[in-house]
JSON list of C-alpha atoms in Angstrom, two decimals:
[
{"chain": "A", "resi": 20, "resn": "MET", "atom": "CA", "xyz": [-63.67, 18.63, 14.33]},
{"chain": "A", "resi": 21, "resn": "ILE", "atom": "CA", "xyz": [-60.34, 20.44, 14.50]},
{"chain": "A", "resi": 22, "resn": "TYR", "atom": "CA", "xyz": [-59.83, 23.17, 11.94]},
{"chain": "A", "resi": 23, "resn": "LYS", "atom": "CA", "xyz": [-56.58, 22.82, 10.01]},
{"chain": "A", "resi": 24, "resn": "GLY", "atom": "CA", "xyz": [-55.37, 26.29, 10.98]},
{"chain": "A", "resi": 25, "resn": "LEU", "atom": "CA", "xyz": [-55.87, 25.60, 14.69]},
{"chain": "A", "resi": 26, "resn": "GLN", "atom": "CA", "xyz": [-54.43, 22.10, 14.87]},
{"chain": "A", "resi": 27, "resn": "GLY", "atom": "CA", "xyz": [-51.04, 23.28, 16.15]},
{"chain": "A", "resi": 28, "resn": "VAL", "atom": "CA", "xyz": [-52.62, 25.56, 18.74]},
{"chain": "A", "resi": 29, "resn": "THR", "atom": "CA", "xyz": [-54.94, 22.77, 19.89]},
{"chain": "A", "resi": 30, "resn": "THR", "atom": "CA", "xyz": [-52.03, 20.33, 20.23]},
{"chain": "A", "resi": 31, "resn": "ALA", "atom": "CA", "xyz": [-49.92, 22.86, 22.13]},
{"chain": "A", "resi": 32, "resn": "LEU", "atom": "CA", "xyz": [-52.76, 23.66, 24.55]},
{"chain": "A", "resi": 33, "resn": "ALA", "atom": "CA", "xyz": [-53.45, 19.96, 25.07]},
{"chain": "A", "resi": 34, "resn": "MET", "atom": "CA", "xyz": [-49.80, 19.32, 25.93]},
{"chain": "A", "resi": 35, "resn": "ILE", "atom": "CA", "xyz": [-49.69, 22.30, 28.31]},
{"chain": "A", "resi": 36, "resn": "GLY", "atom": "CA", "xyz": [-52.84, 20.96, 29.96]},
{"chain": "A", "resi": 37, "resn": "LYS", "atom": "CA", "xyz": [-51.30, 17.51, 30.36]},
{"chain": "A", "resi": 38, "resn": "LEU", "atom": "CA", "xyz": [-48.17, 19.07, 31.85]},
{"chain": "A", "resi": 39, "resn": "GLY", "atom": "CA", "xyz": [-50.19, 21.05, 34.38]},
{"chain": "A", "resi": 40, "resn": "SER", "atom": "CA", "xyz": [-52.30, 18.04, 35.26]},
{"chain": "A", "resi": 41, "resn": "SER", "atom": "CA", "xyz": [-49.25, 15.86, 35.85]},
{"chain": "A", "resi": 42, "resn": "ALA", "atom": "CA", "xyz": [-47.54, 18.54, 37.92]},
{"chain": "A", "resi": 43, "resn": "ALA", "atom": "CA", "xyz": [-50.63, 19.10, 40.05]},
{"chain": "A", "resi": 44, "resn": "PHE", "atom": "CA", "xyz": [-51.08, 15.38, 40.65]},
{"chain": "A", "resi": 45, "resn": "SER", "atom": "CA", "xyz": [-47.44, 15.09, 41.73]},
{"chain": "A", "resi": 46, "resn": "ILE", "atom": "CA", "xyz": [-47.59, 17.79, 44.38]},
{"chain": "A", "resi": 47, "resn": "ILE", "atom": "CA", "xyz": [-51.19, 17.63, 45.60]},
{"chain": "A", "resi": 48, "resn": "TYR", "atom": "CA", "xyz": [-50.62, 14.86, 48.15]},
{"chain": "A", "resi": 49, "resn": "VAL", "atom": "CA", "xyz": [-47.52, 16.49, 49.61]},
{"chain": "A", "resi": 50, "resn": "PHE", "atom": "CA", "xyz": [-49.14, 19.91, 49.86]},
{"chain": "A", "resi": 51, "resn": "SER", "atom": "CA", "xyz": [-52.44, 18.66, 51.26]},
{"chain": "A", "resi": 52, "resn": "ALA", "atom": "CA", "xyz": [-50.61, 16.59, 53.89]},
{"chain": "A", "resi": 53, "resn": "GLU", "atom": "CA", "xyz": [-49.00, 19.81, 55.13]},
{"chain": "A", "resi": 54, "resn": "LEU", "atom": "CA", "xyz": [-52.36, 21.55, 55.50]},
{"chain": "A", "resi": 55, "resn": "PHE", "atom": "CA", "xyz": [-54.08, 18.95, 57.69]},
{"chain": "A", "resi": 56, "resn": "PRO", "atom": "CA", "xyz": [-53.25, 18.77, 61.42]},
{"chain": "A", "resi": 57, "resn": "THR", "atom": "CA", "xyz": [-51.42, 15.62, 62.50]},
{"chain": "A", "resi": 58, "resn": "VAL", "atom": "CA", "xyz": [-54.39, 14.17, 64.40]},
{"chain": "A", "resi": 59, "resn": "VAL", "atom": "CA", "xyz": [-56.64, 14.15, 61.29]},
{"chain": "A", "resi": 60, "resn": "ARG", "atom": "CA", "xyz": [-54.06, 13.98, 58.51]},
{"chain": "A", "resi": 61, "resn": "ASN", "atom": "CA", "xyz": [-54.82, 10.41, 57.47]},
{"chain": "A", "resi": 62, "resn": "ALA", "atom": "CA", "xyz": [-58.59, 10.98, 57.39]},
{"chain": "A", "resi": 63, "resn": "GLY", "atom": "CA", "xyz": [-58.15, 14.30, 55.56]},
{"chain": "A", "resi": 64, "resn": "ILE", "atom": "CA", "xyz": [-56.00, 12.78, 52.83]},
{"chain": "A", "resi": 65, "resn": "GLY", "atom": "CA", "xyz": [-58.46, 9.90, 52.46]},
{"chain": "A", "resi": 66, "resn": "ALA", "atom": "CA", "xyz": [-61.46, 12.23, 52.20]},
{"chain": "A", "resi": 67, "resn": "SER", "atom": "CA", "xyz": [-59.66, 14.43, 49.68]},
{"chain": "A", "resi": 68, "resn": "SER", "atom": "CA", "xyz": [-58.75, 11.42, 47.58]},
{"chain": "A", "resi": 69, "resn": "CYS", "atom": "CA", "xyz": [-62.34, 10.18, 47.72]},
{"chain": "A", "resi": 70, "resn": "CYS", "atom": "CA", "xyz": [-63.66, 13.55, 46.53]},
{"chain": "A", "resi": 71, "resn": "ALA", "atom": "CA", "xyz": [-61.14, 13.55, 43.70]},
{"chain": "A", "resi": 72, "resn": "ARG", "atom": "CA", "xyz": [-62.51, 10.21, 42.50]},
{"chain": "A", "resi": 73, "resn": "ILE", "atom": "CA", "xyz": [-65.93, 11.83, 42.04]},
{"chain": "A", "resi": 74, "resn": "GLY", "atom": "CA", "xyz": [-64.38, 14.00, 39.33]},
{"chain": "A", "resi": 75, "resn": "VAL", "atom": "CA", "xyz": [-62.81, 10.93, 37.75]},
{"chain": "A", "resi": 76, "resn": "MET", "atom": "CA", "xyz": [-66.21, 9.24, 37.63]},
{"chain": "A", "resi": 77, "resn": "ALA", "atom": "CA", "xyz": [-67.87, 12.32, 36.12]},
{"chain": "A", "resi": 78, "resn": "ALA", "atom": "CA", "xyz": [-65.26, 12.92, 33.42]},
{"chain": "A", "resi": 79, "resn": "PRO", "atom": "CA", "xyz": [-66.49, 10.29, 30.90]},
{"chain": "A", "resi": 80, "resn": "TYR", "atom": "CA", "xyz": [-70.02, 11.68, 31.10]},
{"chain": "A", "resi": 81, "resn": "ILE", "atom": "CA", "xyz": [-68.78, 15.20, 30.44]},
{"chain": "A", "resi": 82, "resn": "VAL", "atom": "CA", "xyz": [-66.82, 13.96, 27.44]},
{"chain": "A", "resi": 83, "resn": "ASP", "atom": "CA", "xyz": [-69.89, 12.11, 26.12]},
{"chain": "A", "resi": 84, "resn": "SER", "atom": "CA", "xyz": [-71.95, 15.31, 26.35]},
{"chain": "A", "resi": 85, "resn": "THR", "atom": "CA", "xyz": [-70.82, 16.04, 22.79]},
{"chain": "A", "resi": 86, "resn": "LYS", "atom": "CA", "xyz": [-73.21, 13.29, 21.64]},
{"chain": "A", "resi": 87, "resn": "MET", "atom": "CA", "xyz": [-76.16, 14.91, 23.40]},
{"chain": "A", "resi": 88, "resn": "ILE", "atom": "CA", "xyz": [-75.54, 18.44, 22.11]},
{"chain": "A", "resi": 89, "resn": "LYS", "atom": "CA", "xyz": [-76.02, 18.37, 18.35]},
{"chain": "A", "resi": 90, "resn": "SER", "atom": "CA", "xyz": [-74.28, 21.53, 17.24]},
{"chain": "A", "resi": 91, "resn": "ASP", "atom": "CA", "xyz": [-70.82, 22.90, 16.56]},
{"chain": "A", "resi": 92, "resn": "PHE", "atom": "CA", "xyz": [-70.80, 24.26, 20.10]},
{"chain": "A", "resi": 93, "resn": "GLY", "atom": "CA", "xyz": [-71.38, 20.75, 21.45]},
{"chain": "A", "resi": 94, "resn": "GLN", "atom": "CA", "xyz": [-67.86, 19.69, 20.58]},
{"chain": "A", "resi": 95, "resn": "SER", "atom": "CA", "xyz": [-66.34, 22.41, 22.72]},
{"chain": "A", "resi": 96, "resn": "VAL", "atom": "CA", "xyz": [-68.53, 21.86, 25.79]},
{"chain": "A", "resi": 97, "resn": "PRO", "atom": "CA", "xyz": [-66.15, 19.34, 27.43]},
{"chain": "A", "resi": 98, "resn": "LEU", "atom": "CA", "xyz": [-63.20, 21.64, 26.82]},
{"chain": "A", "resi": 99, "resn": "VAL", "atom": "CA", "xyz": [-65.06, 24.56, 28.38]},
{"chain": "A", "resi": 100, "resn": "VAL", "atom": "CA", "xyz": [-66.17, 22.50, 31.40]},
{"chain": "A", "resi": 101, "resn": "PHE", "atom": "CA", "xyz": [-62.71, 21.07, 32.07]},
{"chain": "A", "resi": 102, "resn": "GLY", "atom": "CA", "xyz": [-61.00, 24.40, 31.41]},
{"chain": "A", "resi": 103, "resn": "ALA", "atom": "CA", "xyz": [-63.37, 26.34, 33.66]},
{"chain": "A", "resi": 104, "resn": "ALA", "atom": "CA", "xyz": [-62.97, 23.78, 36.46]},
{"chain": "A", "resi": 105, "resn": "SER", "atom": "CA", "xyz": [-59.18, 24.01, 36.17]},
{"chain": "A", "resi": 106, "resn": "VAL", "atom": "CA", "xyz": [-59.16, 27.80, 36.27]},
{"chain": "A", "resi": 107, "resn": "PHE", "atom": "CA", "xyz": [-61.59, 27.82, 39.21]},
{"chain": "A", "resi": 108, "resn": "ALA", "atom": "CA", "xyz": [-59.42, 25.32, 41.13]},
{"chain": "A", "resi": 109, "resn": "GLY", "atom": "CA", "xyz": [-56.32, 27.41, 40.38]},
{"chain": "A", "resi": 110, "resn": "LEU", "atom": "CA", "xyz": [-57.99, 30.54, 41.69]},
{"chain": "A", "resi": 111, "resn": "LEU", "atom": "CA", "xyz": [-59.15, 28.75, 44.83]},
{"chain": "A", "resi": 112, "resn": "SER", "atom": "CA", "xyz": [-55.62, 27.50, 45.46]},
{"chain": "A", "resi": 113, "resn": "LEU", "atom": "CA", "xyz": [-54.52, 31.11, 45.84]},
{"chain": "A", "resi": 114, "resn": "LEU", "atom": "CA", "xyz": [-56.51, 31.18, 49.09]},
{"chain": "A", "resi": 115, "resn": "LEU", "atom": "CA", "xyz": [-54.43, 28.37, 50.65]},
{"chain": "A", "resi": 116, "resn": "PRO", "atom": "CA", "xyz": [-51.85, 29.39, 53.27]},
{"chain": "A", "resi": 117, "resn": "GLU", "atom": "CA", "xyz": [-48.11, 29.37, 52.56]},
{"chain": "A", "resi": 118, "resn": "THR", "atom": "CA", "xyz": [-46.38, 26.39, 54.18]},
{"chain": "A", "resi": 119, "resn": "LEU", "atom": "CA", "xyz": [-42.74, 27.24, 53.44]},
{"chain": "A", "resi": 120, "resn": "GLY", "atom": "CA", "xyz": [-40.83, 27.71, 56.69]},
{"chain": "A", "resi": 121, "resn": "GLN", "atom": "CA", "xyz": [-43.97, 27.25, 58.81]},
{"chain": "A", "resi": 122, "resn": "HIS", "atom": "CA", "xyz": [-44.42, 24.77, 61.64]},
{"chain": "A", "resi": 123, "resn": "LEU", "atom": "CA", "xyz": [-46.99, 22.23, 60.59]},
{"chain": "A", "resi": 124, "resn": "PRO", "atom": "CA", "xyz": [-50.20, 22.08, 62.65]},
{"chain": "A", "resi": 125, "resn": "GLU", "atom": "CA", "xyz": [-50.22, 19.37, 65.31]},
{"chain": "A", "resi": 126, "resn": "THR", "atom": "CA", "xyz": [-53.68, 19.82, 66.87]},
{"chain": "A", "resi": 127, "resn": "LEU", "atom": "CA", "xyz": [-57.06, 20.92, 65.58]},
{"chain": "A", "resi": 128, "resn": "GLU", "atom": "CA", "xyz": [-56.55, 24.32, 67.24]},
{"chain": "A", "resi": 129, "resn": "ASP", "atom": "CA", "xyz": [-53.22, 24.70, 65.41]},
{"chain": "A", "resi": 130, "resn": "GLY", "atom": "CA", "xyz": [-55.02, 23.80, 62.21]},
{"chain": "A", "resi": 131, "resn": "LYS", "atom": "CA", "xyz": [-57.65, 26.49, 62.75]},
{"chain": "A", "resi": 132, "resn": "LEU", "atom": "CA", "xyz": [-54.96, 29.11, 63.32]},
{"chain": "A", "resi": 133, "resn": "PHE", "atom": "CA", "xyz": [-52.64, 27.90, 60.53]},
{"chain": "A", "resi": 134, "resn": "GLY", "atom": "CA", "xyz": [-52.14, 30.56, 57.90]},
{"chain": "A", "resi": 135, "resn": "THR", "atom": "CA", "xyz": [-53.71, 33.43, 59.86]}
]
């Protein structure tokens, strides 16, 4: 149930969320390929993609949680879960090393030292 006074805010936040999601999906493969050393790059991208699919499989169940929680708060649970996960992922991305102007890691030892 969207309150009439908050419909514009809800729509604007939804569109900003879709923009961020599309932007992240566009750059995630390029950025993650730069982080993995050459010798394990293919396996690293594959493992990352596989882990991402776990979130895709869980998303419908999180959305359906509104049917299990019978209160006004139940309708906002999926929004809170997805929003908290997005903020947490954004904060964790601040810990990743800068790749601009850096030589990409070639070996596992280079990968361990990358960003230090």
